[in-house]
Every structure is written in C-alpha cells, then in structure tokens.
Backbone as CSV, one residue per row, in Angstrom:
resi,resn,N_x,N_y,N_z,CA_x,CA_y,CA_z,C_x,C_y,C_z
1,UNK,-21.030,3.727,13.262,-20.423,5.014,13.051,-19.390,4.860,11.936
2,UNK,-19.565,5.187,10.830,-18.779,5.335,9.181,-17.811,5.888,9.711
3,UNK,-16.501,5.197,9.529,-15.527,6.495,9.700,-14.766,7.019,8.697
4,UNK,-13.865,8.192,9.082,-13.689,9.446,7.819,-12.624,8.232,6.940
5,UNK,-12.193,8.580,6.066,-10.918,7.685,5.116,-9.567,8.472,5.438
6,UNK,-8.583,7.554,6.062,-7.580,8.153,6.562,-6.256,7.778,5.869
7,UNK,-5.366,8.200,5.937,-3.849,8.137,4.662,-3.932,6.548,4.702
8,UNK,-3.919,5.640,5.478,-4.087,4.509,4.972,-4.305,3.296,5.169
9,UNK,-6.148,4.075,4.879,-7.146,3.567,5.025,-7.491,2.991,3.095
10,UNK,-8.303,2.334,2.638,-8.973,2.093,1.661,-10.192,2.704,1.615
11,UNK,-11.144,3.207,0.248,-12.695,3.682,0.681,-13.221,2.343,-0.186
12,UNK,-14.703,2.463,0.243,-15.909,2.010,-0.943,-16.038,3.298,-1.730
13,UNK,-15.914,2.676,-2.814,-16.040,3.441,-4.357,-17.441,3.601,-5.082
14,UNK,-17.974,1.916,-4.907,-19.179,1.940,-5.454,-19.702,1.008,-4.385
15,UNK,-21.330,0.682,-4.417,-21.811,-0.353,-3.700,-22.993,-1.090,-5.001
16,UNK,-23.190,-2.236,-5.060,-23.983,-3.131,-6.523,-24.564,-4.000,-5.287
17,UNK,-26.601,-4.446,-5.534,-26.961,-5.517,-5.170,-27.798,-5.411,-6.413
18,UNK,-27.925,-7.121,-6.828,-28.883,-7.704,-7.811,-29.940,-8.653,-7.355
19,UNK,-31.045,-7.850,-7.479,-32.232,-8.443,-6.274,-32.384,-9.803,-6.812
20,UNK,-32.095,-10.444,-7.706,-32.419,-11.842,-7.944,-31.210,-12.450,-8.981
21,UNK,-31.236,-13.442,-9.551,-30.255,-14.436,-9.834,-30.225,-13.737,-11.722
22,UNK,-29.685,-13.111,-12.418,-29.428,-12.662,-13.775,-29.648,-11.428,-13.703
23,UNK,-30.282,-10.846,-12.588,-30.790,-9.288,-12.617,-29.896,-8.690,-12.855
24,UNK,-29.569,-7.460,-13.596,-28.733,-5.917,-13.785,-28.085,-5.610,-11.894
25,UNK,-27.295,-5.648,-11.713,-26.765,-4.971,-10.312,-27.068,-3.652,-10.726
26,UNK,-27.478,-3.277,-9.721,-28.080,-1.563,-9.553,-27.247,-0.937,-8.323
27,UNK,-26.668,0.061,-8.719,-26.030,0.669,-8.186,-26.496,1.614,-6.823
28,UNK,-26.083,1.430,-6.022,-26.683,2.190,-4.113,-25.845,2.912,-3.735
29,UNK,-26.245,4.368,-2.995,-25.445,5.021,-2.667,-25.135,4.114,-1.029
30,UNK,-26.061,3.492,-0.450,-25.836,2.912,0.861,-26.176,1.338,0.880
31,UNK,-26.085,0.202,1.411,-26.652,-0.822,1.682,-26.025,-1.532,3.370
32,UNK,-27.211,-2.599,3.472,-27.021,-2.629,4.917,-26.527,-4.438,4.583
33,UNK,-25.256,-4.377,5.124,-24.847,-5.586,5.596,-25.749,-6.378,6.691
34,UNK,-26.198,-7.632,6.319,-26.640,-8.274,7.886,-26.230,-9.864,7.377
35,UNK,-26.336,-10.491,8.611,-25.505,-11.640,8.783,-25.891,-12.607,7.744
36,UNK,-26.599,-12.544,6.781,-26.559,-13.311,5.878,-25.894,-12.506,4.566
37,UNK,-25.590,-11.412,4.874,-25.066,-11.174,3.193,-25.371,-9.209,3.434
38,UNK,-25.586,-9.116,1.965,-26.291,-7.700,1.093,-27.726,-7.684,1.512
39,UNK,-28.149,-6.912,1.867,-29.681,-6.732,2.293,-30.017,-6.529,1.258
40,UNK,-31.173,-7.304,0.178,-31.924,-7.097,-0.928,-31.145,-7.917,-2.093
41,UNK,-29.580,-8.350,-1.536,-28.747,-9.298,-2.972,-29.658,-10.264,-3.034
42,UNK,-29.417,-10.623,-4.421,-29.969,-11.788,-4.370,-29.225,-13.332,-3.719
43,UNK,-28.028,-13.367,-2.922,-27.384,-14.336,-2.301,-28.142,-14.358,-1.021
44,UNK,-28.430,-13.277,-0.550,-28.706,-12.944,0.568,-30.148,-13.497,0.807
45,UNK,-31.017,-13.476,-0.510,-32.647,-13.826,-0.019,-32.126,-15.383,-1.078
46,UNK,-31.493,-15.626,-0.859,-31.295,-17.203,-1.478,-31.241,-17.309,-3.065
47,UNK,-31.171,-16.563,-4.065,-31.329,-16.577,-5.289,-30.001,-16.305,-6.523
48,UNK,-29.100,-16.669,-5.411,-27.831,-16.225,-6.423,-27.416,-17.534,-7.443
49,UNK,-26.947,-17.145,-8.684,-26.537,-18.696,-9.127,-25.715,-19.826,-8.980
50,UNK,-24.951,-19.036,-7.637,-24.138,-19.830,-7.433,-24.413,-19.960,-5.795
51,UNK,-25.319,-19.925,-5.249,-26.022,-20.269,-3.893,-25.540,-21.092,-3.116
52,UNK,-24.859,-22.016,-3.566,-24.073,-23.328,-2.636,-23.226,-23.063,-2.000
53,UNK,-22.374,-22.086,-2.549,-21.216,-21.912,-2.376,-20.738,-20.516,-1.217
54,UNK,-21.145,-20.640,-0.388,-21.643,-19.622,0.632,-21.044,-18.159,0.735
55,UNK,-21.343,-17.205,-0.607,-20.388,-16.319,-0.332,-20.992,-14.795,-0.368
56,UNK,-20.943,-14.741,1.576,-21.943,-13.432,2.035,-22.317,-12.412,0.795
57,UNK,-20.878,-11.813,0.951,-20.418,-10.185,0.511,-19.028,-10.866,-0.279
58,UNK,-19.181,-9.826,-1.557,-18.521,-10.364,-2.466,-18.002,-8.596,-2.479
59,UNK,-16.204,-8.562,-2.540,-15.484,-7.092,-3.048,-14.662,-7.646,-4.374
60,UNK,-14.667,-6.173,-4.847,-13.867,-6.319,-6.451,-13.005,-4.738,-6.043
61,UNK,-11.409,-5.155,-6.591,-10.602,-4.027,-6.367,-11.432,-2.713,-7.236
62,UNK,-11.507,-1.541,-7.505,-11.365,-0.429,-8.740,-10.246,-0.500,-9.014
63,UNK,-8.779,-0.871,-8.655,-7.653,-1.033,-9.240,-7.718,-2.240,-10.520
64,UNK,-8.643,-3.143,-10.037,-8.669,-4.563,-10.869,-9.521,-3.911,-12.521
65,UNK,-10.453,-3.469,-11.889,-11.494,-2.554,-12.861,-10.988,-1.771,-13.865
66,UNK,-10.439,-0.960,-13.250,-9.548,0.012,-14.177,-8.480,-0.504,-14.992
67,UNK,-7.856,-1.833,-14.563,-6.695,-2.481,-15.174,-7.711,-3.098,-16.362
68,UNK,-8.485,-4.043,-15.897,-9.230,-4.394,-17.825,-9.831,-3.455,-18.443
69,UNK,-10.141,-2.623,-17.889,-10.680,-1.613,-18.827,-9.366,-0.964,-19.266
70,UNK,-8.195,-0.886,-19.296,-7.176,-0.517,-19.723,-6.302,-1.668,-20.393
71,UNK,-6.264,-2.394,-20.409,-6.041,-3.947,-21.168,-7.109,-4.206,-22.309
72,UNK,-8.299,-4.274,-22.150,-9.101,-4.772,-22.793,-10.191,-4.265,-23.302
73,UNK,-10.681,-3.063,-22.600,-11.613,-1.979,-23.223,-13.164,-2.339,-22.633
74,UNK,-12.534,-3.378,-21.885,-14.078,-3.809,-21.052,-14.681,-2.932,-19.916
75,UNK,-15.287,-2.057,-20.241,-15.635,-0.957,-18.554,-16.606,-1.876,-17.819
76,UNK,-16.428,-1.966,-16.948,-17.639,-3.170,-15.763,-17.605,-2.008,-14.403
77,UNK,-17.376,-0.665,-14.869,-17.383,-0.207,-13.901,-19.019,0.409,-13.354
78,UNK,-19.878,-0.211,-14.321,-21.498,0.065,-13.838,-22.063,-1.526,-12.794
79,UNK,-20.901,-2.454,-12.923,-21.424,-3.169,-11.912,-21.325,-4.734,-12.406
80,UNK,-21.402,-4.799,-13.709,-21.421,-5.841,-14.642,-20.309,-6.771,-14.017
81,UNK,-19.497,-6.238,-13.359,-18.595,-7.495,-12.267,-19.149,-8.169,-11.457
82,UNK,-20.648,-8.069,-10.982,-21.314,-8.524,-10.546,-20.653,-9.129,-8.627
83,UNK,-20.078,-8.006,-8.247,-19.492,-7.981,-7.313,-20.246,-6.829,-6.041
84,UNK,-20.444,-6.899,-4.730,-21.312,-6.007,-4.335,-20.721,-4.949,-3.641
85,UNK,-19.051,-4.897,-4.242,-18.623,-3.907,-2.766,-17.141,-3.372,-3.810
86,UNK,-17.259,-2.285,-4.097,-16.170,-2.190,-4.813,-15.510,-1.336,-4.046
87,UNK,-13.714,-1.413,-3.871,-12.602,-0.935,-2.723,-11.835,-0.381,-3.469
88,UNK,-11.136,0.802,-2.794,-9.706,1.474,-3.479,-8.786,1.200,-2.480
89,UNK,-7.590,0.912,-2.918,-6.403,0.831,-1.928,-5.923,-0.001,-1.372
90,UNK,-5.865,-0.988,-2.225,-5.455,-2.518,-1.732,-5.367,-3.304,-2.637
91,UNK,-4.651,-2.776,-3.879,-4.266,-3.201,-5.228,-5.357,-4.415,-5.940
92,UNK,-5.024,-4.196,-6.762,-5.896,-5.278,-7.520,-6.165,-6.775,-7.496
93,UNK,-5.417,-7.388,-6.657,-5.634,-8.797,-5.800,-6.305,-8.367,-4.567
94,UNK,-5.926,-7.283,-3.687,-6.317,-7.202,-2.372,-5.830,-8.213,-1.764
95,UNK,-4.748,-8.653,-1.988,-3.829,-9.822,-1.247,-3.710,-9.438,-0.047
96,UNK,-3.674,-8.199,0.717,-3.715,-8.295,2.112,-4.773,-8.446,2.690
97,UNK,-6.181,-8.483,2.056,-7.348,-8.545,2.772,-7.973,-10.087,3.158
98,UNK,-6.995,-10.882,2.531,-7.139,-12.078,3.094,-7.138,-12.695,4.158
99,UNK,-8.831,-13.553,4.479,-8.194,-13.965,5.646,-7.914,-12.848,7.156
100,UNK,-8.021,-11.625,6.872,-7.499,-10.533,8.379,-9.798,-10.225,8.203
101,UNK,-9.336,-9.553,9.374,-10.818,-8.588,9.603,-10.374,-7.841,9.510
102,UNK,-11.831,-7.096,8.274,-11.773,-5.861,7.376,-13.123,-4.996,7.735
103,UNK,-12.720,-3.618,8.323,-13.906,-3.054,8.823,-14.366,-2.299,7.857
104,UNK,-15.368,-2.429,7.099,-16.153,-1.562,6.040,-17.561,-0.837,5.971
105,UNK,-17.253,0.649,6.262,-18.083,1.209,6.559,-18.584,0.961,8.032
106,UNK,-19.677,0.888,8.757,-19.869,0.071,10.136,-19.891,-1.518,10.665
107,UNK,-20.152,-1.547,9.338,-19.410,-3.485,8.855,-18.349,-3.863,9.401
108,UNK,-18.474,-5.051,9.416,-16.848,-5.771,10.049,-17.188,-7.309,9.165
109,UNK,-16.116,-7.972,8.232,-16.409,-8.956,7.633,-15.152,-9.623,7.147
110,UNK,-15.172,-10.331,7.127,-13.741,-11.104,6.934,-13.396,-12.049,5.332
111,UNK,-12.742,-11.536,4.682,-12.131,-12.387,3.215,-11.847,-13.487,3.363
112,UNK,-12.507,-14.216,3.192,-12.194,-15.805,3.282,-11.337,-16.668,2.001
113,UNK,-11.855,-16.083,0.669,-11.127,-16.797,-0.286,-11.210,-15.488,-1.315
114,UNK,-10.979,-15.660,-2.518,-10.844,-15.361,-3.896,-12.018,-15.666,-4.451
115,UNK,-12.400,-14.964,-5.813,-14.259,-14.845,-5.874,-13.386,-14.905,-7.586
116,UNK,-13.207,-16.260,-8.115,-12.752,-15.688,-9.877,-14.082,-15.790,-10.531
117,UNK,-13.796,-15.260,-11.665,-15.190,-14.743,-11.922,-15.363,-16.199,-13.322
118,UNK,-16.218,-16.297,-13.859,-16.672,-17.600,-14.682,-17.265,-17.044,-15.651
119,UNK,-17.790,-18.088,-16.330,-18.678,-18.220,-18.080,-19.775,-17.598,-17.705
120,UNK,-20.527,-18.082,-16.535,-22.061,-16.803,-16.097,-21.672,-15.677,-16.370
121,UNK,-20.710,-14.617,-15.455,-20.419,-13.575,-15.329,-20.280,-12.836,-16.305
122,UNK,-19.461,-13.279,-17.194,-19.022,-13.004,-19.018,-20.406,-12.902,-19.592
123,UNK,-20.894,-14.288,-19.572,-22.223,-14.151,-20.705,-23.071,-13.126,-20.269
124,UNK,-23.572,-12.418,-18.625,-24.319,-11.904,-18.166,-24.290,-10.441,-18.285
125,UNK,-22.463,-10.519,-18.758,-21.996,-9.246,-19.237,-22.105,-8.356,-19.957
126,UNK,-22.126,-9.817,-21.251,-22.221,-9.098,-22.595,-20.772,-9.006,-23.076
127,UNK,-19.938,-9.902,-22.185,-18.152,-8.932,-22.674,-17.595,-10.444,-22.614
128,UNK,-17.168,-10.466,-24.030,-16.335,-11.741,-24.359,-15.187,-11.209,-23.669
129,UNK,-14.149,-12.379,-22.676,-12.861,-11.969,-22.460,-12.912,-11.578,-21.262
130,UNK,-14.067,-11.245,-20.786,-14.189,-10.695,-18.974,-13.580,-11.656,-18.240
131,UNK,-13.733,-13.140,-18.211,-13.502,-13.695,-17.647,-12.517,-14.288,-17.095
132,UNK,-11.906,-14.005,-18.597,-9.838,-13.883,-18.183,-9.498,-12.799,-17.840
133,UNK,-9.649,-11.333,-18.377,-9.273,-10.594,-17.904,-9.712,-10.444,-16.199
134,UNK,-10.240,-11.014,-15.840,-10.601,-10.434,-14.467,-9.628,-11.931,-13.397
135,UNK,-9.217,-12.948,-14.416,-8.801,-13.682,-13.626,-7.387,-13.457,-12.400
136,UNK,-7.319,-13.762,-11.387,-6.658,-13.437,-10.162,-6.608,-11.962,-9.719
137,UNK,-7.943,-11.266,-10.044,-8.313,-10.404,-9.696,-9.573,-10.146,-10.084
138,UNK,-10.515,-11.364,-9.839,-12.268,-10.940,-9.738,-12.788,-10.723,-8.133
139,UNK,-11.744,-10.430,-7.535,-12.673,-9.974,-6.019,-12.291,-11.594,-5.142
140,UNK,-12.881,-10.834,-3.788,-12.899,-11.743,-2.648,-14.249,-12.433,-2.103
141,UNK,-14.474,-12.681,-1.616,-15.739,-13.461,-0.550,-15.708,-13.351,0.985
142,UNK,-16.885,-12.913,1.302,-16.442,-12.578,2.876,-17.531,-12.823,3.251
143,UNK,-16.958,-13.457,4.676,-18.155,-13.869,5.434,-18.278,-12.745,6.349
144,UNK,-19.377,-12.594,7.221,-20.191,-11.429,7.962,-19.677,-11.430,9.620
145,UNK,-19.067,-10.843,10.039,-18.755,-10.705,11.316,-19.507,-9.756,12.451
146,UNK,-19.469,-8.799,11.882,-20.321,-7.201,12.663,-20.955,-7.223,11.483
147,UNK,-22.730,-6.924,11.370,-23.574,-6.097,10.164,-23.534,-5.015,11.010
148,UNK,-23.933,-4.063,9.935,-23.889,-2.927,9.906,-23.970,-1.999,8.378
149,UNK,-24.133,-0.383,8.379,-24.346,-0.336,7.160,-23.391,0.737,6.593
150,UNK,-22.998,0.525,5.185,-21.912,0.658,4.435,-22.319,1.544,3.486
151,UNK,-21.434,2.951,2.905,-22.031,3.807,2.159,-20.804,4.218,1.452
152,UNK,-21.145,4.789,0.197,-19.896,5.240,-0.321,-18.834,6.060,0.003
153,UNK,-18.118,5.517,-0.343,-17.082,7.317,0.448,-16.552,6.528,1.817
154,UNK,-17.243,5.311,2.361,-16.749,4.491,3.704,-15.196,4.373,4.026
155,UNK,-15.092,4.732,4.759,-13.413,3.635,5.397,-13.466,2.340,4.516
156,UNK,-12.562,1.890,4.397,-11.924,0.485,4.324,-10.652,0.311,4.938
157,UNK,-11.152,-0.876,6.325,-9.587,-0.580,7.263,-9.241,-1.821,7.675
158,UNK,-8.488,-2.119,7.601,-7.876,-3.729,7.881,-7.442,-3.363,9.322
159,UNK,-8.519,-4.225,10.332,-8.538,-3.998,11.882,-7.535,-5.171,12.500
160,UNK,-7.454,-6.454,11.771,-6.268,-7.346,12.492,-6.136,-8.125,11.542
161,UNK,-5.036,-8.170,11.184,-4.517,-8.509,9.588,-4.380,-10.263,9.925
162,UNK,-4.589,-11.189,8.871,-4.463,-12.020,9.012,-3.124,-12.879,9.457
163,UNK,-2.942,-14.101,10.024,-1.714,-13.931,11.103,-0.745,-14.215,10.284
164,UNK,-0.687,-14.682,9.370,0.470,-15.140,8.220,1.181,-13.537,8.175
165,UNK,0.354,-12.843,7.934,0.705,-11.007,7.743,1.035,-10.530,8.933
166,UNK,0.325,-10.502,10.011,0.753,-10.128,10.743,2.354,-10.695,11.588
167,UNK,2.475,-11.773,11.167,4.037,-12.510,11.811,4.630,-12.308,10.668
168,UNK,4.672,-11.767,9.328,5.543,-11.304,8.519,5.712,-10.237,8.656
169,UNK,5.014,-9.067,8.817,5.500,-7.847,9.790,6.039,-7.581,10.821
170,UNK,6.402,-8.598,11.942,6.389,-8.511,12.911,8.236,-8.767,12.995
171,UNK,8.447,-9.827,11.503,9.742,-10.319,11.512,10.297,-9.307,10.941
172,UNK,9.898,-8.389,9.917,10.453,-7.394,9.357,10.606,-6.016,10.378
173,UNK,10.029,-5.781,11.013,10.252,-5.092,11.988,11.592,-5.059,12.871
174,UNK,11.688,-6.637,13.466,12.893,-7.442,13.938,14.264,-7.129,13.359
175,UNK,13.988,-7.493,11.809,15.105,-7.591,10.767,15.821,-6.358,11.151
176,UNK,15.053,-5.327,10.467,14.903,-3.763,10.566,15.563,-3.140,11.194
177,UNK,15.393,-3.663,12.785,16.025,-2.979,14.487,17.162,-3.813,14.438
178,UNK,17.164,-4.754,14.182,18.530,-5.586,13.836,19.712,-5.076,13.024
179,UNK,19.213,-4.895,12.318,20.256,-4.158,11.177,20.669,-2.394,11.367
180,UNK,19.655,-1.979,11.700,19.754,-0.653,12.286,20.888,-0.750,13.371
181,UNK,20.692,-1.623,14.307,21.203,-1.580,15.743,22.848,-2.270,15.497
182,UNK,22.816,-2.941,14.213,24.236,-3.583,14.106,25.300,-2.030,13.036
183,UNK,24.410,-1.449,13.378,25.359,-0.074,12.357,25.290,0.955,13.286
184,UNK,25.435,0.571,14.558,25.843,1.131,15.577,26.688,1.274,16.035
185,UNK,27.705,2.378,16.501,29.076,2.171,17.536,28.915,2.139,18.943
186,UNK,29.709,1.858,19.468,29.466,1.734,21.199,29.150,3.324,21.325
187,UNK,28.971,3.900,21.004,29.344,4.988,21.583,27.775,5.629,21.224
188,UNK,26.559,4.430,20.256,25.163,4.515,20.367,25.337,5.341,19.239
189,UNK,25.895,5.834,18.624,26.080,7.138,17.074,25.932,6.126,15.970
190,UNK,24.791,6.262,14.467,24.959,5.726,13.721,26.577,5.875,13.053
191,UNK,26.903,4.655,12.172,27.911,5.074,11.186,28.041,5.084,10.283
C-alpha cells in the first residue's frame, strides 16, 4: 500500500532500470523491488559492471542532480546517473538515510553505504566532469528488506533512523527540556 507524501516525508521523483551492463537506463513510471535488487536491472539479473560489489538498489538525491546541473551544466536528469531510484527531501548527501530503514513506496530497504560514482559512469555518460561533480553526492546502496513495488510520486519515509541518529536526537531532545526547564521559576512560569 503506496502511501500519500506527507510534510515530512521525501517522494520518488523518477524511477531508472538498465536491463543489462552499458545499456541507456530507461525511465519507469513503476518498478518492483524484490530481494535481489530492481526487477529487470541489470544488477539484479547479474549483469551490472560492477556485480561484486553487492549493491541491491542504488538512490541518487534530485537535490544532488540539480546541484551539477547548476555547477556544471551537466543534466543527468534522464538517468545518465545511472542510479535506479531518484528521492526529494533529504538533501543531496541523504546523510540521514544512512544506515536507518527507509520505506519506499511499498518497499522497505536499508542504505548501507555511499554509491560514488567512477570513470564507467562519466564515460557511459558522455559528460566529462560527472564524476567529480557528483562526488559525495552520487547516491546510496541499499540492501532489500521488504520487496514490494515503488512508483513515482511514492512516500519516502525514514521508519527507524539509524541508531547513531536516533541517540543524537534523543540527546537533543534532553538538552532542549533541560534548558527549557532551567528558565523556569518555582512558581513553574517561564522567565
């Protein structure tokens, strides 16, 4: 069950699978996550070029996108990032999606590392410079927790944030009631 996109929530923007290893990513209004990957990627039926390196479902910010194409004049916004899940709302690192479970679309899949993008990606591009420009912001890697299937316009919702995040919220919260509660008079009235 897709759910609606809520104040703050993230969506899928775009969805890209490339049925084999150099192919054009072709753009889907829907694709079905299953426990090996992108249904039809080419990682998924074993053919990606970088196959060893076990990485299900691959996301790229549109914040990251829009930043080189505004730096550098490179648009990769047809897919040429070669990334299969593109997200709004979680800045252009997606530094919080690390590491927590991230429910996308009926999906549930978890960011395991950073996805920088290389000399393939560039040359496959066509765009000298992609490869820096996209550096510490070419997307994440996620492994498959819940399949399920993912469509544009999806939720993107961070369901239990990874614990580093979550015990840094938890202290700021603390801080917060702390400091609040020390600008208190006996008498319970701020001052």
């Amino acid at each position: 069950m897709s759910g609606k996109v809520e104040e703050d929530d993230g969506a899928v923007e775009s969805l890209f699978v490339a049925s084999e290893s150099g192919a054009d990513p072709e753009p889907k209004p829907r694709v079905a996550i299953v426990d090996g990957g992108v249904d039809g990627d080419r990682y998924c039926r074993g053919d990606g070029h970088f196959q060893l390196d076990a990485c299900a479902v691959t996301l790229v910010a549109a914040e990251a996108i829009a930043a080189v194409r505004e730096e550098t004049g490179i648009d990769v916004s047809d897919g040429r990032h070669r990334r299969n899940i593109v997200v709004r709302g979680f800045g252009e690192g997606m530094d919080d999606l690390l590491d927590a479970e991230v429910r996308i679309g009926d999906a549930l899949v978890r960011p395991t590392r950073r996805r920088p993008p290389c000399a393939h990606v560039e040359a496959l591009a066509g765009a000298d410079g992609l490869a820096s420009a996209l550096r510490n912001r070419g997307g994440l890697c996620c492994g498959v927790l819940e399949p399920g299937p993912v469509a544009v316009g999806d939720a993107v919702q961070v369901t239990d944030p990874d614990p580093r995040t979550a015990g840094a919220a938890i202290a700021d919260r603390l801080r917060t009631r702390e400091n609040s509660e020390g600008k208190q008079g006996t008498d319970g009235e701020h001052r």
